[in-house]
PDB file of C-alpha atoms in Angstrom:
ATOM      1  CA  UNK A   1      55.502  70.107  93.640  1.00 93.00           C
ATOM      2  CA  UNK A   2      57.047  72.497  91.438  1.00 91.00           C
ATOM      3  CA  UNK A   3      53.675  73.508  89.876  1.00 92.00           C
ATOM      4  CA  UNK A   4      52.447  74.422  93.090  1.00 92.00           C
ATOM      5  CA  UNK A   5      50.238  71.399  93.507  1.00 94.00           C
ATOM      6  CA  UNK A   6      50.267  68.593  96.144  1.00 92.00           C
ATOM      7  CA  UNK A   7      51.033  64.974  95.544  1.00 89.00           C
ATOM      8  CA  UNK A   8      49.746  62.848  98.846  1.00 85.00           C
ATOM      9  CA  UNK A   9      49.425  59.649  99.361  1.00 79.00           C
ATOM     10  CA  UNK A  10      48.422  57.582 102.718  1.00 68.00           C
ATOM     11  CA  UNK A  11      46.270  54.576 103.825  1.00 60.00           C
ATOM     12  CA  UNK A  12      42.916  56.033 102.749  1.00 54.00           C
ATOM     13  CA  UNK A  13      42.292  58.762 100.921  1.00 49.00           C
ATOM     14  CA  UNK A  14      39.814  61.533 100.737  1.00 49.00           C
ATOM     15  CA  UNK A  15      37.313  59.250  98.665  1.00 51.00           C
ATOM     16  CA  UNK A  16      37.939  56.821 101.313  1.00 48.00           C
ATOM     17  CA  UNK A  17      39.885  54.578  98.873  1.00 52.00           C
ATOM     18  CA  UNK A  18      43.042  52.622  99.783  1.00 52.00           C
ATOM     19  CA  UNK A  19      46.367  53.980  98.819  1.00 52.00           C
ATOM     20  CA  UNK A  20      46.920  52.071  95.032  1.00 64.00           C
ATOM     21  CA  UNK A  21      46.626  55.722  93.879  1.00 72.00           C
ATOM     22  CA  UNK A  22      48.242  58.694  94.559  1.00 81.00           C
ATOM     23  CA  UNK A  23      45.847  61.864  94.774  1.00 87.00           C
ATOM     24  CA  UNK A  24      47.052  65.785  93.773  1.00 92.00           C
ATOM     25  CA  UNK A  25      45.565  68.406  95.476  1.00 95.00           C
ATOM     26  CA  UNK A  26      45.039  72.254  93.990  1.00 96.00           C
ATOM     27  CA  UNK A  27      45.684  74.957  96.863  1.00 95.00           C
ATOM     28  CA  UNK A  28      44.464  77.124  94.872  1.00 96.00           C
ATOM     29  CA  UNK A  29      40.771  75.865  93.864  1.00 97.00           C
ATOM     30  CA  UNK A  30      40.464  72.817  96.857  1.00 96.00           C
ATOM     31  CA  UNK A  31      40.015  70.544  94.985  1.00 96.00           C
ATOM     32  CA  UNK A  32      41.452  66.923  94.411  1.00 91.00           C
ATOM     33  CA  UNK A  33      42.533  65.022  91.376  1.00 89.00           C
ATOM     34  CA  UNK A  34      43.576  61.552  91.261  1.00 85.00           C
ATOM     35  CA  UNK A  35      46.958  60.520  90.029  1.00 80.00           C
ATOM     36  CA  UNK A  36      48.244  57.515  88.234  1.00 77.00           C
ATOM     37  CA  UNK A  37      48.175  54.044  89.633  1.00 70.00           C
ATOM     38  CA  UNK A  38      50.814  52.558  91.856  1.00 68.00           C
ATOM     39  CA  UNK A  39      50.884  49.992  94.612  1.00 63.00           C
ATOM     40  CA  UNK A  40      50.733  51.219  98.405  1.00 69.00           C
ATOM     41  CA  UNK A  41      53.712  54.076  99.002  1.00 76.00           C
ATOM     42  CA  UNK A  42      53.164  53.666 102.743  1.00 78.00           C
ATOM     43  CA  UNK A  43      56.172  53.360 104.708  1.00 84.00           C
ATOM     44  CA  UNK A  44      58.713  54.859 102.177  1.00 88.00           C
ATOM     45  CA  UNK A  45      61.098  57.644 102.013  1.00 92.00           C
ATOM     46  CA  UNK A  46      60.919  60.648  99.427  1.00 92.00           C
ATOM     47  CA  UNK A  47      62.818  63.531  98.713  1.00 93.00           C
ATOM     48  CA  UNK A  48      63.342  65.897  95.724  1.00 92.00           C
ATOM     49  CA  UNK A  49      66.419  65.984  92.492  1.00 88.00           C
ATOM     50  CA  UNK A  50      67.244  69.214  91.596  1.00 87.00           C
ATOM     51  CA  UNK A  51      65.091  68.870  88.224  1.00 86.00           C
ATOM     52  CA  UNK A  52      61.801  68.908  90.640  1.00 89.00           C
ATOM     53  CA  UNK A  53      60.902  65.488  89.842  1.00 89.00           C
ATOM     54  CA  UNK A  54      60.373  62.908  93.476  1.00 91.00           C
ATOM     55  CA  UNK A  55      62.271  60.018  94.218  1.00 90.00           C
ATOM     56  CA  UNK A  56      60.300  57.257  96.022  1.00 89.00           C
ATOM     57  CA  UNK A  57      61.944  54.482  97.775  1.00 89.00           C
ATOM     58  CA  UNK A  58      60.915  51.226  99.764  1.00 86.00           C
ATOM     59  CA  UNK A  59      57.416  51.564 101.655  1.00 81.00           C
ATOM     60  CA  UNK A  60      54.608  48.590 101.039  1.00 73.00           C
ATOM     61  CA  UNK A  61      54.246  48.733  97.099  1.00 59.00           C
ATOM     62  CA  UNK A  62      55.531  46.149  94.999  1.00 51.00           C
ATOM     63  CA  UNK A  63      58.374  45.579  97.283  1.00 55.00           C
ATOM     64  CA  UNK A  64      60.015  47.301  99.944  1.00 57.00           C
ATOM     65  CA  UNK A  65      63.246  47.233  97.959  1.00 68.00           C
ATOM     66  CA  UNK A  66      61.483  49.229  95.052  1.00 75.00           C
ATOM     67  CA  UNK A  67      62.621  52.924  93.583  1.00 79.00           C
ATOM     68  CA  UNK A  68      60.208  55.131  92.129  1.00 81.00           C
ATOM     69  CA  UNK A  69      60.232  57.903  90.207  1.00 87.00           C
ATOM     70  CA  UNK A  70      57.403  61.055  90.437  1.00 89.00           C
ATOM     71  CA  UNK A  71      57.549  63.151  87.078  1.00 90.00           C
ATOM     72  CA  UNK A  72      55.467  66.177  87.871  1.00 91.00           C
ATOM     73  CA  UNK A  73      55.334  67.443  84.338  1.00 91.00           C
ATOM     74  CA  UNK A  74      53.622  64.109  82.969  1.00 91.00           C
ATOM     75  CA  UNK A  75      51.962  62.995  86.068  1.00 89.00           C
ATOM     76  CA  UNK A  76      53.638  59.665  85.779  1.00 88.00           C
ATOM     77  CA  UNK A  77      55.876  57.131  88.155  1.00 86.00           C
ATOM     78  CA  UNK A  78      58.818  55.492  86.426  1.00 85.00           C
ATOM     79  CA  UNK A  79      60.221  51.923  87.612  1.00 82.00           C
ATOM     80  CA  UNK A  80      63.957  52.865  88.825  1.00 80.00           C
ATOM     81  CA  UNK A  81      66.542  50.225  89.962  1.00 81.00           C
ATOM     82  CA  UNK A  82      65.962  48.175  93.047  1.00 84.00           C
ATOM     83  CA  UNK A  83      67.953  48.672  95.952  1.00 87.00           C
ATOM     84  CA  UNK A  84      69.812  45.749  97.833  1.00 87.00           C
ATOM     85  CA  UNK A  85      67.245  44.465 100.041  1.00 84.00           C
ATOM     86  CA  UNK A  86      63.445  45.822 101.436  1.00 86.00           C
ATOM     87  CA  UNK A  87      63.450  48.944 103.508  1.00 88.00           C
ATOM     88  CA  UNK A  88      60.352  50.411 105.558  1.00 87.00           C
ATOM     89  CA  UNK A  89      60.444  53.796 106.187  1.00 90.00           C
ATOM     90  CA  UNK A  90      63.604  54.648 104.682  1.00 93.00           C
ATOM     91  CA  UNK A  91      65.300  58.276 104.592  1.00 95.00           C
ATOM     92  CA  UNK A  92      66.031  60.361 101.741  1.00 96.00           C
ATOM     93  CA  UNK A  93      69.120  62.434 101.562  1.00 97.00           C
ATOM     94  CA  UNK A  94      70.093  64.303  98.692  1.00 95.00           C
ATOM     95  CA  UNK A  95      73.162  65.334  97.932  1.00 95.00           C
ATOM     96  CA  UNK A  96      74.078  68.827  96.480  1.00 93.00           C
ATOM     97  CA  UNK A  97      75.974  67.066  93.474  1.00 92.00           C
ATOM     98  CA  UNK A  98      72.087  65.612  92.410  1.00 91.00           C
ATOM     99  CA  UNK A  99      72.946  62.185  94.074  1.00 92.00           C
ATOM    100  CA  UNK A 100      70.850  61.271  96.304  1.00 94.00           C
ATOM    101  CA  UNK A 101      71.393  58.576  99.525  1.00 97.00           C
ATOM    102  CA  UNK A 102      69.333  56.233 101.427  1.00 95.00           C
ATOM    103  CA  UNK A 103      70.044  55.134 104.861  1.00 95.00           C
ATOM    104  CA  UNK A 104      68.183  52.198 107.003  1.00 92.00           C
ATOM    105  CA  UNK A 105      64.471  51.470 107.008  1.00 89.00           C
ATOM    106  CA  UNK A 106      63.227  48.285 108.283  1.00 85.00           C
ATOM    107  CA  UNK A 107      64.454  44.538 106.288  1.00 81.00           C
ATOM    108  CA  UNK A 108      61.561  42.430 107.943  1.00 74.00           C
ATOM    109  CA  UNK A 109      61.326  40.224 111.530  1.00 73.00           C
ATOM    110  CA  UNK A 110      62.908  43.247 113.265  1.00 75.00           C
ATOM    111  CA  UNK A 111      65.542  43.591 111.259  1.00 84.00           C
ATOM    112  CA  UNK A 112      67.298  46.507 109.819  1.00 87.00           C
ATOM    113  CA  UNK A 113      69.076  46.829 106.587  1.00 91.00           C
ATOM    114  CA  UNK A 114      72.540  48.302 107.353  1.00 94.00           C
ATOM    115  CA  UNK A 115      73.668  49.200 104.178  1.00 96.00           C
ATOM    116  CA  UNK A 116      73.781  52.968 102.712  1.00 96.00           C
ATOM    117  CA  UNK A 117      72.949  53.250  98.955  1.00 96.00           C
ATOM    118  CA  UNK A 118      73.307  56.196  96.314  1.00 95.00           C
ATOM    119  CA  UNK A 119      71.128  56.627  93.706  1.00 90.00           C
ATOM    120  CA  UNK A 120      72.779  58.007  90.657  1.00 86.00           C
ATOM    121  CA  UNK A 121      71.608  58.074  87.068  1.00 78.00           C
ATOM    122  CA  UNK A 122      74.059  55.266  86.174  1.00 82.00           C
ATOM    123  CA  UNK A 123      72.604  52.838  88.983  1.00 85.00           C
ATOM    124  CA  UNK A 124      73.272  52.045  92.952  1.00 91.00           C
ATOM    125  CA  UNK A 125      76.436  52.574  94.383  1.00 94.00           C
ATOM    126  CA  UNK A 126      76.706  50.622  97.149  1.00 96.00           C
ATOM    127  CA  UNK A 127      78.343  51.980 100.820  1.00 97.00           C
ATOM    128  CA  UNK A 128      80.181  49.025 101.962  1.00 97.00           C
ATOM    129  CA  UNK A 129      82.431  50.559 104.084  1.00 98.00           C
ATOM    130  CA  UNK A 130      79.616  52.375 106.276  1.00 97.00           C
ATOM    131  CA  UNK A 131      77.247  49.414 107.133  1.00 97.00           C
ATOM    132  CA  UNK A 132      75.260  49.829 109.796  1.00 95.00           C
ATOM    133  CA  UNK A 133      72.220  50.092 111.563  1.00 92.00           C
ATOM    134  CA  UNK A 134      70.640  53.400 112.065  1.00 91.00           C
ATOM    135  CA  UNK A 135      66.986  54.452 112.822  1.00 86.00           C
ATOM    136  CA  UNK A 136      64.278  54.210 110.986  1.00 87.00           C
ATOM    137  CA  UNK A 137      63.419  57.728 109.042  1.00 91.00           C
ATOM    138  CA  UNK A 138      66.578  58.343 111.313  1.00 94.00           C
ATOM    139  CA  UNK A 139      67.456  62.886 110.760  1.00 96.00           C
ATOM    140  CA  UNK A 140      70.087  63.323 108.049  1.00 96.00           C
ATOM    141  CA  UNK A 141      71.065  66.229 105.770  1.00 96.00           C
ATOM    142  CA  UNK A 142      74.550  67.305 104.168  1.00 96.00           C
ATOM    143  CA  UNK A 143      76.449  69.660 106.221  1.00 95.00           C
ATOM    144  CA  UNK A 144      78.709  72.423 104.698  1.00 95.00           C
ATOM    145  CA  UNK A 145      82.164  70.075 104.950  1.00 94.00           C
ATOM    146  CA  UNK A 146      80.268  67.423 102.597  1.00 95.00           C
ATOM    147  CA  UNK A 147      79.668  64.243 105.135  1.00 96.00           C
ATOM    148  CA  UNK A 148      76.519  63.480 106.167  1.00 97.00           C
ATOM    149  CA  UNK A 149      75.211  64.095 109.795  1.00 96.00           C
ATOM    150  CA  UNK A 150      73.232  61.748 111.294  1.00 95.00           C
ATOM    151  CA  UNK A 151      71.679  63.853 114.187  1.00 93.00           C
ATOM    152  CA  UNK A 152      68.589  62.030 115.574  1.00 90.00           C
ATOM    153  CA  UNK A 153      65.984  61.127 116.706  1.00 91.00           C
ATOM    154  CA  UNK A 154      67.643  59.013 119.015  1.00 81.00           C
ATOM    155  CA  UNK A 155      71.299  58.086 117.999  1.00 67.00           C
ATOM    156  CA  UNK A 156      73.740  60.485 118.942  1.00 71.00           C
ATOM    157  CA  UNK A 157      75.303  62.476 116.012  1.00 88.00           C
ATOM    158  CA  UNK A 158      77.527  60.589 113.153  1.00 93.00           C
ATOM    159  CA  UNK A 159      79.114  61.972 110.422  1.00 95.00           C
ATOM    160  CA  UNK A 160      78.565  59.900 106.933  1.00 97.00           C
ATOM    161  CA  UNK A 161      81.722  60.314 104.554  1.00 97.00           C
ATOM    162  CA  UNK A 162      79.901  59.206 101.114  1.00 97.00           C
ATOM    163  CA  UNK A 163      82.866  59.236  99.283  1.00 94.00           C
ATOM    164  CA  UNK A 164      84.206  55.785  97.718  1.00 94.00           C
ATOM    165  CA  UNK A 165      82.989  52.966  99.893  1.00 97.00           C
ATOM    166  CA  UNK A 166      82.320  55.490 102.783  1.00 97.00           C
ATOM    167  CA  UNK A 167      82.858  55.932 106.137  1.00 98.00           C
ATOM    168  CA  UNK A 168      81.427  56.474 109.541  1.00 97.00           C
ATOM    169  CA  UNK A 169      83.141  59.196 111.912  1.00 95.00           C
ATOM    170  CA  UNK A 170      82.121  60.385 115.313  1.00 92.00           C
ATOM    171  CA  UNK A 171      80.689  63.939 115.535  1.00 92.00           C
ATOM    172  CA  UNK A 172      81.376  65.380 119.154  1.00 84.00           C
ATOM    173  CA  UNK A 173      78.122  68.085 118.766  1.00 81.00           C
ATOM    174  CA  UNK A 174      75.435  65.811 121.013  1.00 78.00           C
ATOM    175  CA  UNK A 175      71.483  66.990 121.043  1.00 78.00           C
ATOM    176  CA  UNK A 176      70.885  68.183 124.453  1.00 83.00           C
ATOM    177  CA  UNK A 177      67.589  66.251 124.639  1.00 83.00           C
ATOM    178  CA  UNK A 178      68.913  62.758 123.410  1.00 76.00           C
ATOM    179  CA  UNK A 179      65.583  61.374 122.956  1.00 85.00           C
ATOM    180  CA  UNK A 180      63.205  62.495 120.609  1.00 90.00           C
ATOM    181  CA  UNK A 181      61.443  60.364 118.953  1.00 89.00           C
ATOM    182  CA  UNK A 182      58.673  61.271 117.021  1.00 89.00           C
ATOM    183  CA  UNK A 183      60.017  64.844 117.028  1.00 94.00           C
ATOM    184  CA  UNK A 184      60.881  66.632 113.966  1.00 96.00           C
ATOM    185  CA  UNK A 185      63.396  68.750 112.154  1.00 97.00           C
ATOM    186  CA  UNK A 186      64.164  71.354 109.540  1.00 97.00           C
ATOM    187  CA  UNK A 187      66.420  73.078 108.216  1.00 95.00           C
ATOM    188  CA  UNK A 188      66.246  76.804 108.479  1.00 94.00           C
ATOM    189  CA  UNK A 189      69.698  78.416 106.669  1.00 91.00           C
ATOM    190  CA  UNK A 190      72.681  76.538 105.189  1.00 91.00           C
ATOM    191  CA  UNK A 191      73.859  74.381 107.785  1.00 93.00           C
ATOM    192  CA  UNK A 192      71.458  75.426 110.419  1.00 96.00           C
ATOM    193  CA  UNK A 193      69.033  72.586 111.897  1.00 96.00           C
ATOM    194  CA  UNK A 194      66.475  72.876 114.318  1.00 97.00           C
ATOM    195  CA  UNK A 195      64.937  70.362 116.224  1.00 96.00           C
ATOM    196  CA  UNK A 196      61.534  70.185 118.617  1.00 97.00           C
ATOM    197  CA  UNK A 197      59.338  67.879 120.246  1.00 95.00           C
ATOM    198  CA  UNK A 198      59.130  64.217 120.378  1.00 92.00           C
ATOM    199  CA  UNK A 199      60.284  62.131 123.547  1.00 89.00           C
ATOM    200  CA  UNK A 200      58.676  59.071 125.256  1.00 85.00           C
ATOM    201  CA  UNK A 201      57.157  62.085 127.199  1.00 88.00           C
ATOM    202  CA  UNK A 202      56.302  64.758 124.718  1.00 92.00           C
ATOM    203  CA  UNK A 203      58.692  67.549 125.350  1.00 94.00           C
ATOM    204  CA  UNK A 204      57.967  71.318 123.784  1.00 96.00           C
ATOM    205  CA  UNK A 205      61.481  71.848 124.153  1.00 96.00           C
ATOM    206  CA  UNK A 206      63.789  72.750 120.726  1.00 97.00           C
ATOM    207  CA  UNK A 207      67.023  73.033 119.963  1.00 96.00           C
ATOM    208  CA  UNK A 208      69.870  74.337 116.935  1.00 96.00           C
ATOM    209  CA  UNK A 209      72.545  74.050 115.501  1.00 95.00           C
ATOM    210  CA  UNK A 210      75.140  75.917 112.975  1.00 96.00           C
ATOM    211  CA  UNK A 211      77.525  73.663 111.273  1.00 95.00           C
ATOM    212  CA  UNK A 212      79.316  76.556 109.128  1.00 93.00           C
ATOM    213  CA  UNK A 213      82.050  76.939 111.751  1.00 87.00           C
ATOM    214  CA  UNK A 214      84.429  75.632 114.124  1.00 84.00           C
ATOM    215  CA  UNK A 215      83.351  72.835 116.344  1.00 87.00           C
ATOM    216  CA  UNK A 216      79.419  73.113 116.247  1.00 92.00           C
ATOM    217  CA  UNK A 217      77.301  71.792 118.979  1.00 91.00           C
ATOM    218  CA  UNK A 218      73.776  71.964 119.811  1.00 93.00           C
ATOM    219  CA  UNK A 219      72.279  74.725 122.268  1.00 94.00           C
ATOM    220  CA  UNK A 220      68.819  75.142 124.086  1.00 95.00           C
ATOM    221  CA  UNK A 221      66.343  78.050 121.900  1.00 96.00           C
ATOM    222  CA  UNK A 222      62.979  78.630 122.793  1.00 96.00           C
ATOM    223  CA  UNK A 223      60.565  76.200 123.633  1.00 97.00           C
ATOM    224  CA  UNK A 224      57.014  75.842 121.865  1.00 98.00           C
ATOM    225  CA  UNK A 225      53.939  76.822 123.996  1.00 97.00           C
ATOM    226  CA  UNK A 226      52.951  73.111 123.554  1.00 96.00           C
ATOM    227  CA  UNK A 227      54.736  69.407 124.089  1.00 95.00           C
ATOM    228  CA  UNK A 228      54.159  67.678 120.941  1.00 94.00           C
ATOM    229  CA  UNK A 229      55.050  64.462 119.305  1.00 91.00           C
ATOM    230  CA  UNK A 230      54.222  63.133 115.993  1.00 90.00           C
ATOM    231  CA  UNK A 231      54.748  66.826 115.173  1.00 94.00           C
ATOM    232  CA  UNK A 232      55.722  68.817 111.642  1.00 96.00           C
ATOM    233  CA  UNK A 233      58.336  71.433 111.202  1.00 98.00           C
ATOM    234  CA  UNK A 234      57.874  73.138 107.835  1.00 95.00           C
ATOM    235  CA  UNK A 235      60.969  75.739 106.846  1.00 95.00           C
ATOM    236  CA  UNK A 236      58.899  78.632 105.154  1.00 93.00           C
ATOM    237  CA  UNK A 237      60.802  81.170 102.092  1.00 89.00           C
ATOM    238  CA  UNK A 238      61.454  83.412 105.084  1.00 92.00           C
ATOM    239  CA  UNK A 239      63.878  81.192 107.328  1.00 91.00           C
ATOM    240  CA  UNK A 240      61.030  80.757 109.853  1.00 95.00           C
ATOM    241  CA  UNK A 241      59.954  77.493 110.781  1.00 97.00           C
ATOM    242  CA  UNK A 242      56.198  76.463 111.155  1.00 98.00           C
ATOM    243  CA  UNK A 243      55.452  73.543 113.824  1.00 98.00           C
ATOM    244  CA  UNK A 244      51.840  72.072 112.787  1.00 97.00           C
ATOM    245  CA  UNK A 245      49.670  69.383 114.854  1.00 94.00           C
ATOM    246  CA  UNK A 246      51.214  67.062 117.255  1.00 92.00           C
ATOM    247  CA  UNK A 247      50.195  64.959 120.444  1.00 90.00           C
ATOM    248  CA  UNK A 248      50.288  65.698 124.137  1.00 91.00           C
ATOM    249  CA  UNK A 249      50.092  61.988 125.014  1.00 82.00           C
ATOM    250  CA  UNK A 250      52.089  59.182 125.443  1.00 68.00           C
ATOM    251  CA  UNK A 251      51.277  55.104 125.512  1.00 56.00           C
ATOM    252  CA  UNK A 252      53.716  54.420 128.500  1.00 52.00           C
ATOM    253  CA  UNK A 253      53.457  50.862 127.836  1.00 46.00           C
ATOM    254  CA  UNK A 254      55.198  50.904 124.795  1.00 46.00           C
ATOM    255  CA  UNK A 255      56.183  54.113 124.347  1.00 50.00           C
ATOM    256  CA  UNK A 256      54.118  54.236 121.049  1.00 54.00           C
ATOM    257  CA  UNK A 257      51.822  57.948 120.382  1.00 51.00           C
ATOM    258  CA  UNK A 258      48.449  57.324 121.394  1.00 49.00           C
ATOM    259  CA  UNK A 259      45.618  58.400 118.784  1.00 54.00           C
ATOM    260  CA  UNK A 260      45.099  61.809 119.130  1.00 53.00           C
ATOM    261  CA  UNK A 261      41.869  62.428 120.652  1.00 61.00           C
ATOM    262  CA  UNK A 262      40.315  66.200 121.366  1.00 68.00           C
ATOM    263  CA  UNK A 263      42.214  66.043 124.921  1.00 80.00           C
ATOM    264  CA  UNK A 264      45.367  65.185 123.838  1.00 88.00           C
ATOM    265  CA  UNK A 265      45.998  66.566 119.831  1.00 90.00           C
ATOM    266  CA  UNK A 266      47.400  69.880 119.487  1.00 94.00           C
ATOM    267  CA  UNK A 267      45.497  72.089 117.358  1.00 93.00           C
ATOM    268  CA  UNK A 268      47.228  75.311 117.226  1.00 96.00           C
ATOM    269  CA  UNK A 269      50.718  76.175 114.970  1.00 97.00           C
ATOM    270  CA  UNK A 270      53.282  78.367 115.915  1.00 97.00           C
TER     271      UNK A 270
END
């Protein structure tokens, strides 16, 4: 958060309660606080407005179809509007005029819900022009031109136009490793994206890409010392990226990450 704190929330806690209550954590001191009362957040996407407060949306909860608001200053959620239908596990996208977009995230019995939504201070605005169905937690930032790329883990790249009703439009830059689920991604500059890991078989393979200029497309960088799924790339105030944890294993039944175990977890960052 803004105040240098941690908000976390997951399916038990550190007192080993279940998650109707957030938790805040001090780097500083190490200790934990616990925050104001709200059903379970699990399965939902977040990201940041510009004013530092955290926008919530779908997961367990009250309903999947719920929109939450984190004010860091009061410690406090705030009911927003609901959006058109559930959605498990979302993704956030903000949008550098303070809007911010979510795409996919599950509707129930294996469905998906298809249609995009901006959240503005007025209300939704609803995409009809761009339904469709897309990953869950499916990779999506702004690029420079304004659209949204869609870039992973496992479709190959579309750009979002979020004007009006919006659009869909091919984008012709392909991920060299078109699998990678359970991977993860960050951005590192304006523009610049870097993906690792993930794949049915974890892969320690990574890729970038700069969308400032002419036709951008994706091309091989180093590889991590270790294959890992279920991985997380964190962009430090450098530029460098940090990969923490991860899994060396794979269910090959259903393709699903096994629990990590002292054989198969990856303890080291790089």
């Amino acid at each position: 958060l803004p105040n240098g704190k941690l908000l976390l929330w997951s399916r038990e806690m550190p007192s080993h309660e279940q998650s109707e209550y957030t938790y805040l954590f001090n780097p500083v001191t190490g200790t934990y606080t616990r925050g104001p009362y709200f059903p379970d957040l699990f399965c939902s996407g977040h990201a940041f407005l510009t004013n530092g407060s955290l926008l919530v949306a779908g997961g367990v909860g009250t309903g999947a179809g719920s929109f939450m608001g984190y004010a860091y200053r009061t410690n406090t959620w705030i009911q927003g509007p609901t959006m058109r239908g559930y959605r498990y596990y979302p993704t956030n996208v903000p949008l550098a005029d303070g809007r911010q977009l979510i795409l996919g995230g599950g509707a129930g019995e294996g469905q998906e819900n298809p249609l995009p939504q901006i959240w503005t201070s007025e209300g939704w605005q609803n995409l009809t022009g761009a339904v469709r169905e897309v990953p869950e937690y499916a990779w999506a930032m702004q690029a420079p031109n304004g659209k949204v790329l869609m870039f992973g883990p496992r479709e190959r790249g579309l750009y979002l136009n979020v004007g009006g009703v919006g659009a869909w439009s091919p984008f012709r830059g392909t991920a060299l490793h078109v699998n990678r689920i359970a991977g993860s991604w960050a951005m590192f500059g304006s523009g610049r994206i870097l993906i690792a890991g993930g794949g049915l078989i974890p892969t320690a393979t990574a890729e970038i890409i700069d969308l400032r200029y002419g036709a951008p497309r994706w091309r091989q960088t180093g590889s991590m010392s270790f294959p890992r799924s279920d991985l997380t790339l964190v962009t430090l105030p450098t530029g460098q990226v940090l990969a923490i944890g991860g899994n060396q294993a794979r269910d090959t039944t259903y393709g699903l990450p096994h629990n990590p175990d002292e054989t198969t977890r990856v303890l080291a960052a790089e």
